[in-house]
CSV table of C-alpha atoms and ligand atoms in Angstrom, one decimal:
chain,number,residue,atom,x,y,z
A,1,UNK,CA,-27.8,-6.3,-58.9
A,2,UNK,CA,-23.7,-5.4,-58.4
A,3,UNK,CA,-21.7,-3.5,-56.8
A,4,UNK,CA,-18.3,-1.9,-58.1
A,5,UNK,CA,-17.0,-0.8,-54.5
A,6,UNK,CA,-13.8,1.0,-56.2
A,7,UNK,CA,-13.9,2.8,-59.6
A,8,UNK,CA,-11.8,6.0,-60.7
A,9,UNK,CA,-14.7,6.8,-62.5
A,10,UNK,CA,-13.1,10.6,-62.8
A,11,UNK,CA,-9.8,9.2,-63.9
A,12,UNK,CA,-8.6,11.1,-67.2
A,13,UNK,CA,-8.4,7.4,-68.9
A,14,UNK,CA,-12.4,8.3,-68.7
A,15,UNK,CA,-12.0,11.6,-71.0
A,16,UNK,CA,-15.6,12.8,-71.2
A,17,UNK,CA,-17.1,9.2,-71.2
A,18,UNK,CA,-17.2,9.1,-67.4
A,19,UNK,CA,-21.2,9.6,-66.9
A,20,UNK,CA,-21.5,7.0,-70.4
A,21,UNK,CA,-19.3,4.6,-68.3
A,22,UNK,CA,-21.6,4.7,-65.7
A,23,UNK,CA,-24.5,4.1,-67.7
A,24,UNK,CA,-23.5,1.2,-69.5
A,25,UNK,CA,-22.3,-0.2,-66.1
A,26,UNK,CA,-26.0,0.4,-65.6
A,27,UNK,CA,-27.2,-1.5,-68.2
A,28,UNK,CA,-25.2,-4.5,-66.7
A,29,UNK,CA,-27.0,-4.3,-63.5
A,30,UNK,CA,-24.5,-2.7,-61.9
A,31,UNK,CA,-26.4,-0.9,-59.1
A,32,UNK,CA,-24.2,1.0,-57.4
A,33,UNK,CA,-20.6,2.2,-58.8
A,34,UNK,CA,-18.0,3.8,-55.3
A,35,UNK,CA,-15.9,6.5,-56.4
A,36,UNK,CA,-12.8,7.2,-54.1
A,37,UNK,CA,-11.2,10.9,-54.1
A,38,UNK,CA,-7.7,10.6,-54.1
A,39,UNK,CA,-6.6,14.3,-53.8
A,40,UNK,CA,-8.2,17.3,-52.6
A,41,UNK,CA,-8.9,19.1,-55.9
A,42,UNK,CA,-10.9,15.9,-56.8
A,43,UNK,CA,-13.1,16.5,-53.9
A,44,UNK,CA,-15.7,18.8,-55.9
A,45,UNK,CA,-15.0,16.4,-59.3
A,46,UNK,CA,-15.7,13.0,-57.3
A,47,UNK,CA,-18.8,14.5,-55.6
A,48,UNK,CA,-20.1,16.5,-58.6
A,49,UNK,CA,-20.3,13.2,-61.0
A,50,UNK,CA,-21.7,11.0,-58.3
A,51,UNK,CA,-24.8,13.7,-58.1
A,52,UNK,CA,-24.8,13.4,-62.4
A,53,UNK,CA,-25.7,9.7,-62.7
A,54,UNK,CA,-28.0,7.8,-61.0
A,55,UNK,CA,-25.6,5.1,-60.1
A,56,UNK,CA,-23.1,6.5,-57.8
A,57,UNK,CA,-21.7,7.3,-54.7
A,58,UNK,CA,-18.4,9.2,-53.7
A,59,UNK,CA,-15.7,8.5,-50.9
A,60,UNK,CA,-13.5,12.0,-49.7
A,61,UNK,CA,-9.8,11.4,-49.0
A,62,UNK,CA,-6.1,11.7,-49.5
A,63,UNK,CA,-4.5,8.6,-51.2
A,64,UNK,CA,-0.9,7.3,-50.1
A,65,UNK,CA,0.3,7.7,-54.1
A,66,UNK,CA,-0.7,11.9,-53.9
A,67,UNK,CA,0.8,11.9,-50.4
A,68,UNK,CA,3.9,13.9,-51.6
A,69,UNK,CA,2.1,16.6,-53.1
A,70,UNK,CA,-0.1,17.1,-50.5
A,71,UNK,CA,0.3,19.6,-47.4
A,72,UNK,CA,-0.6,18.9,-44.1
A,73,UNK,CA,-3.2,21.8,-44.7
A,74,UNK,CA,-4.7,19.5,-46.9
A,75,UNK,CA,-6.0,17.5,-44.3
A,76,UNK,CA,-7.9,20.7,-42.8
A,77,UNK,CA,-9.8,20.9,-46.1
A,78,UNK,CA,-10.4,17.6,-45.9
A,79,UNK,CA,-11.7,17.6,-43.0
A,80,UNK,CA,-13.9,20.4,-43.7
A,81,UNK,CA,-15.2,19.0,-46.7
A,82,UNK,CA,-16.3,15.9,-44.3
A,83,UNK,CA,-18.6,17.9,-42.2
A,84,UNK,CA,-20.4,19.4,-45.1
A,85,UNK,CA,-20.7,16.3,-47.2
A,86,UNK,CA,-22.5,14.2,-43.8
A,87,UNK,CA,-25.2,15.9,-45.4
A,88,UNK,CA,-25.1,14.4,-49.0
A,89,UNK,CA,-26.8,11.0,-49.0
A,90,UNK,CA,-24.0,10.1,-51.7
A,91,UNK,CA,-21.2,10.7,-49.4
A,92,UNK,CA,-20.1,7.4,-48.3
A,93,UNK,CA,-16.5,6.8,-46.9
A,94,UNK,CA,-13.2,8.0,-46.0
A,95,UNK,CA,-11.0,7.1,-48.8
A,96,UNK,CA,-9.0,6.4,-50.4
A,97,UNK,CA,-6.4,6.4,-47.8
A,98,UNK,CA,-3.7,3.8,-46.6
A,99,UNK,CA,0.1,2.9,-47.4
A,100,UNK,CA,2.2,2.6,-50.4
A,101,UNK,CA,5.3,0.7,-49.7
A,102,UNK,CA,5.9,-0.7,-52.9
A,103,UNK,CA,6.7,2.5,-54.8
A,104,UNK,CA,10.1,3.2,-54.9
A,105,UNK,CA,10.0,7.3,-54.1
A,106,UNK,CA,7.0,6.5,-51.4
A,107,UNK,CA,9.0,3.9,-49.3
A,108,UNK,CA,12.3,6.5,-48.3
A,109,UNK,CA,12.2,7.3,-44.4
A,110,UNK,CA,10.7,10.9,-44.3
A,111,UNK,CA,7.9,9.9,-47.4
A,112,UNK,CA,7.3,6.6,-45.2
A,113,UNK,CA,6.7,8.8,-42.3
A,114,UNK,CA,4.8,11.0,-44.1
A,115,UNK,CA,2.4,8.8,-45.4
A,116,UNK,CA,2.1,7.3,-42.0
A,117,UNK,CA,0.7,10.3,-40.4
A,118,UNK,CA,-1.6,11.4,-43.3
A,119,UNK,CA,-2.9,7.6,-42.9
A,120,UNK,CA,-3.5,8.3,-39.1
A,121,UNK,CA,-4.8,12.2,-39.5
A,122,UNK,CA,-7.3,10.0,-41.8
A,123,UNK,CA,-8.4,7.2,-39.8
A,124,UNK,CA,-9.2,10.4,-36.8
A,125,UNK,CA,-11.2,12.1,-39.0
A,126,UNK,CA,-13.0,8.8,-40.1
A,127,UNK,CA,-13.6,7.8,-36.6
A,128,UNK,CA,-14.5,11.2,-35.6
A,129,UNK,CA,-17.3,10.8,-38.5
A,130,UNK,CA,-18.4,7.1,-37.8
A,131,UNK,CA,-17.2,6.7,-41.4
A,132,UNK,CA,-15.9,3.5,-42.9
A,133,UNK,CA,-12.6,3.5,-44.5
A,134,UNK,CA,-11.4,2.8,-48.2
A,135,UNK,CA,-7.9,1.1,-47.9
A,136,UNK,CA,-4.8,1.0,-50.5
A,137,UNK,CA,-2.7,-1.5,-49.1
A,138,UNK,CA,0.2,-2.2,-50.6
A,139,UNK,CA,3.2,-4.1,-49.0
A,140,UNK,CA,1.7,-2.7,-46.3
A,141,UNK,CA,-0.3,-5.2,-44.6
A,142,UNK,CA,1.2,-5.5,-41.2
A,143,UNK,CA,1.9,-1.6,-41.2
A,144,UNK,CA,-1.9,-0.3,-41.9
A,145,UNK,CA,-3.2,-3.8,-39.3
A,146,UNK,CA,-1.0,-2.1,-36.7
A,147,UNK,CA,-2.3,1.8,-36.9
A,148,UNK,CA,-6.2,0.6,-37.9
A,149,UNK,CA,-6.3,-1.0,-34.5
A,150,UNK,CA,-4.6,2.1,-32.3
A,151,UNK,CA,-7.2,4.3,-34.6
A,152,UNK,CA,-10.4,1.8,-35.5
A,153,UNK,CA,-12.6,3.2,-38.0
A,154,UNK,CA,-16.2,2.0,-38.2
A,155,UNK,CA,-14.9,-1.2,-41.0
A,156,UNK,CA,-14.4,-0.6,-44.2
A,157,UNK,CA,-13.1,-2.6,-47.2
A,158,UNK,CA,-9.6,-3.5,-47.6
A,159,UNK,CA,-9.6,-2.9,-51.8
A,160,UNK,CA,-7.6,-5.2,-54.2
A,161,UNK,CA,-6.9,-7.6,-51.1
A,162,UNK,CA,-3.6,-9.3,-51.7
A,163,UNK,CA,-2.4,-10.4,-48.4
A,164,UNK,CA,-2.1,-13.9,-46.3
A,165,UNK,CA,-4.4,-16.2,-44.9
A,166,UNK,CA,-3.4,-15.0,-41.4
A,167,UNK,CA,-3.9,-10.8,-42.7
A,168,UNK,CA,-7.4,-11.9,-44.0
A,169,UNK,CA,-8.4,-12.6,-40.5
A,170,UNK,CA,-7.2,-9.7,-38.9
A,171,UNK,CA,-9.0,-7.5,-41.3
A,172,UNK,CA,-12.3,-9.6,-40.6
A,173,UNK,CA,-12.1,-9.6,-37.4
A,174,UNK,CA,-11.2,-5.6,-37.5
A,175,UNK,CA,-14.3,-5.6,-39.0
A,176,UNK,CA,-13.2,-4.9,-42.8
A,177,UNK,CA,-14.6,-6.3,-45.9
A,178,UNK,CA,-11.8,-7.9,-48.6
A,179,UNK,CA,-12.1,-6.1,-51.9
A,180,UNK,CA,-11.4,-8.8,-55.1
A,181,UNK,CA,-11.7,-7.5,-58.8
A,182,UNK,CA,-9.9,-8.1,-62.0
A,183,UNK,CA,-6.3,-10.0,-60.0
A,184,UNK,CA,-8.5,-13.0,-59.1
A,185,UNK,CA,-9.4,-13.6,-63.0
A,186,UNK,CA,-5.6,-14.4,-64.1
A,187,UNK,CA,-5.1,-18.3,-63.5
A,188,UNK,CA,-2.0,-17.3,-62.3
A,189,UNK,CA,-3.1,-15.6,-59.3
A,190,UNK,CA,-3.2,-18.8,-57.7
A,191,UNK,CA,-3.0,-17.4,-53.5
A,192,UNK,CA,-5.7,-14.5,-54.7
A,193,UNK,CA,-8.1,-16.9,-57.0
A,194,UNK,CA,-7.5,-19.3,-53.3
A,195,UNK,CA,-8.5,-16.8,-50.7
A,196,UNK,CA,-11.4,-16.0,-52.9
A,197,UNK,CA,-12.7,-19.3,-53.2
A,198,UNK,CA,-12.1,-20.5,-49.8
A,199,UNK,CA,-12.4,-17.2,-47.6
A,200,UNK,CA,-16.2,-16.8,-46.1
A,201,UNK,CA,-18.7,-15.0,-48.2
A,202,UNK,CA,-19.5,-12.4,-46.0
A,203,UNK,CA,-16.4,-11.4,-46.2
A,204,UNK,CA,-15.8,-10.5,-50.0
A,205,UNK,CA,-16.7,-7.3,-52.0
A,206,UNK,CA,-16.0,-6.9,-56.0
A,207,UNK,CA,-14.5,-4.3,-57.4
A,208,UNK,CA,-12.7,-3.2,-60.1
A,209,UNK,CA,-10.3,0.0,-59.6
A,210,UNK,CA,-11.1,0.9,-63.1
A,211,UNK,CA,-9.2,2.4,-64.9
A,212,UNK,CA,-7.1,-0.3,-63.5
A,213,UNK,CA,-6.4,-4.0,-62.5
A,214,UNK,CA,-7.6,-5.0,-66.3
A,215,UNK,CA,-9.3,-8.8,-65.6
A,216,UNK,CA,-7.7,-10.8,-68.0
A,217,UNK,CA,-10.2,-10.3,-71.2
A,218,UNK,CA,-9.5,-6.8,-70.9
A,219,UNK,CA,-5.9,-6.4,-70.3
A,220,UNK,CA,-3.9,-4.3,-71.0
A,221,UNK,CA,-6.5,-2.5,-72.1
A,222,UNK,CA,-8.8,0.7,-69.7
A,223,UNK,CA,-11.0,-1.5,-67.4
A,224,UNK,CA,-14.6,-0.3,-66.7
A,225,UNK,CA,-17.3,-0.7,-64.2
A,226,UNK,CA,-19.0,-2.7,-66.7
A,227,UNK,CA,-17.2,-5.3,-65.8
A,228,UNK,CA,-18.5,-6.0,-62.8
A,229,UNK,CA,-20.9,-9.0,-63.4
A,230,UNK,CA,-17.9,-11.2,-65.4
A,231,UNK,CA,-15.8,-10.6,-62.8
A,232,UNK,CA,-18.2,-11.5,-60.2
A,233,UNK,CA,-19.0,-15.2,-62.6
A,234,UNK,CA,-15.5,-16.0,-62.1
A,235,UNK,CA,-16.1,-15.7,-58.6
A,236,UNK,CA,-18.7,-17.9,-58.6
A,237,UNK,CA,-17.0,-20.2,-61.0
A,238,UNK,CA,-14.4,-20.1,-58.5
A,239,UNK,CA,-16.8,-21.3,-55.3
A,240,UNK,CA,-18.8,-23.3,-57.1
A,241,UNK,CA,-21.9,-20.8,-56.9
A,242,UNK,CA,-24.3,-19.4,-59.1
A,243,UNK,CA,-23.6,-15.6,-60.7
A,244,UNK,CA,-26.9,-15.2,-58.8
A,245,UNK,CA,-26.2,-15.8,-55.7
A,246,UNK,CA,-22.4,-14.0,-55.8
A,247,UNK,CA,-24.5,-10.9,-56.8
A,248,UNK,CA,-26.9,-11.4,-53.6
A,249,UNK,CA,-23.9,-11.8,-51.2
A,250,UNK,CA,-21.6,-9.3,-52.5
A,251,UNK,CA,-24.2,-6.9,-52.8
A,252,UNK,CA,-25.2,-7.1,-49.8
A,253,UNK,CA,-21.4,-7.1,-48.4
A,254,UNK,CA,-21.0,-3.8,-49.9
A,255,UNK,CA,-24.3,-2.4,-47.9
A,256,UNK,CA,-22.8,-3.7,-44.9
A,257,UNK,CA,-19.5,-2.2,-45.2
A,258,UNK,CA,-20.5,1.1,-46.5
A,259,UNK,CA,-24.0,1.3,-44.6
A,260,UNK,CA,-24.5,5.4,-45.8
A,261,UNK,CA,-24.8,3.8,-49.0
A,262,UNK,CA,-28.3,4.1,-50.3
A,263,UNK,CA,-29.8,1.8,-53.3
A,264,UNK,CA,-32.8,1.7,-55.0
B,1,ZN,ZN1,-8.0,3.2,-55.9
């Protein structure tokens, strides 16, 4: 069995084929598919279509690319919606949240600053919780280390990991898991395809941010939670494992990172 531990399964891309999507996922043995909020009207979407298939769960959060738009009320509601959805066995994580610093418009002083305290409103509410933590990180590795350990959630993953050798360990040691997906399956992706082969196995979860991060059979085209098992054999290809015993590991990865998480 596999687990995609980041999917936009509500993403528009989807149209109305979202709860198909997740079926045919299914019928690849993909267990478990995570769906990360990303705004607060998605809250009721994300949660609603995780309770329509049989085969998913739902994060709650405020994600660094929808930080302009949103007002600090937002995190009230947010907050809110936390308490009630402790309750709902599909409600898994805080996320996704973090820091875009590769965006143009996101990186100017006050949107920087803004970002930074939505990220650190988030990781309170998480710890108040005991929730893990779904990360965007982007050219933000030092920035999000720094604020993760004045604020420590309970782990987490660290999605579409693309940082150094040296970053790797901090998360780890923070307690995160290291999300790989569709990057590591372009030859060119020669530091990512590296730290996937070489970085311990506990440490890895797959994922694969459909809509995006296409792995390289798919791209450009809309990526898919089906995906999940070629992905996760070029994984193995890459460690020298069987596709049997990446599924084992990674599954299991994904359980301990996001421990609400219940599977059949
Ligand atoms: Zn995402």
């Amino acid at each position: 069995m596999w687990i995609d531990t980041h999917c936009h399964l509500d993403a528009h891309e989807f149209g109305d084929e979202s709860a198909a999507q997740a079926a045919l996922a299914k019928a690849q043995g993909v267990g478990m598919i995570v769906i990360p909020a990303v705004e607060t009207a998605n809250f009721p979407i994300v949660a609603g279509l995780a309770a329509s298939v049989d085969n998913a769960c739902y994060a709650l959060g405020i994600h660094p690319i929808y930080v302009p738009n949103a007002k600090e009320d937002d995190l009230r509601v947010l907050r809110e919606q936390v308490a009630v959805a402790m309750a709902d066995p599909r409600f898994v994580a805080l996320g996704e949240i973090g820091l875009d610093f590769f965006i143009p418009m996101l990186t100017e002083p006050a949107m920087r600053e803004k970002q930074v305290f939505f990220f650190r409103e988030q990781l309170k509410i998480a710890r108040e919780f005991e929730l893990p933590v779904l990360m965007h990180v982007r050219r933000s590795q030092d920035v999000i280390l720094k604020h993760v350990r004045q604020i420590p959630p309970a782990g987490g993953i660290a999605h579409a990991f693309n940082g150094s050798d040296q970053q790797a360990k901090m998360y780890i040691d923070l307690g995160f898991k290291l999300g790989f997906g569709g990057a590591m399956t372009f030859t060119r992706a020669l530091q990512i395809r590296r730290m996937a082969a070489e970085l311990p196995l506990d440490t890895i979860v797959l994922e694969t941010d459909a809509p995006d991060i296409s792995p390289s059979w798919v791209h450009p085209g809309r990526n898919s939670p089906d995906q999940i098992p070629r992905i996760g054999a070029v994984l193995a290809e890459l460690r020298g494992m069987t596709v049997e015993q990446v599924a084992t590991a990674t599954t299991a990865n994904a359980r301990a990172a996001l421990p609400r998480m219940l599977l059949k």
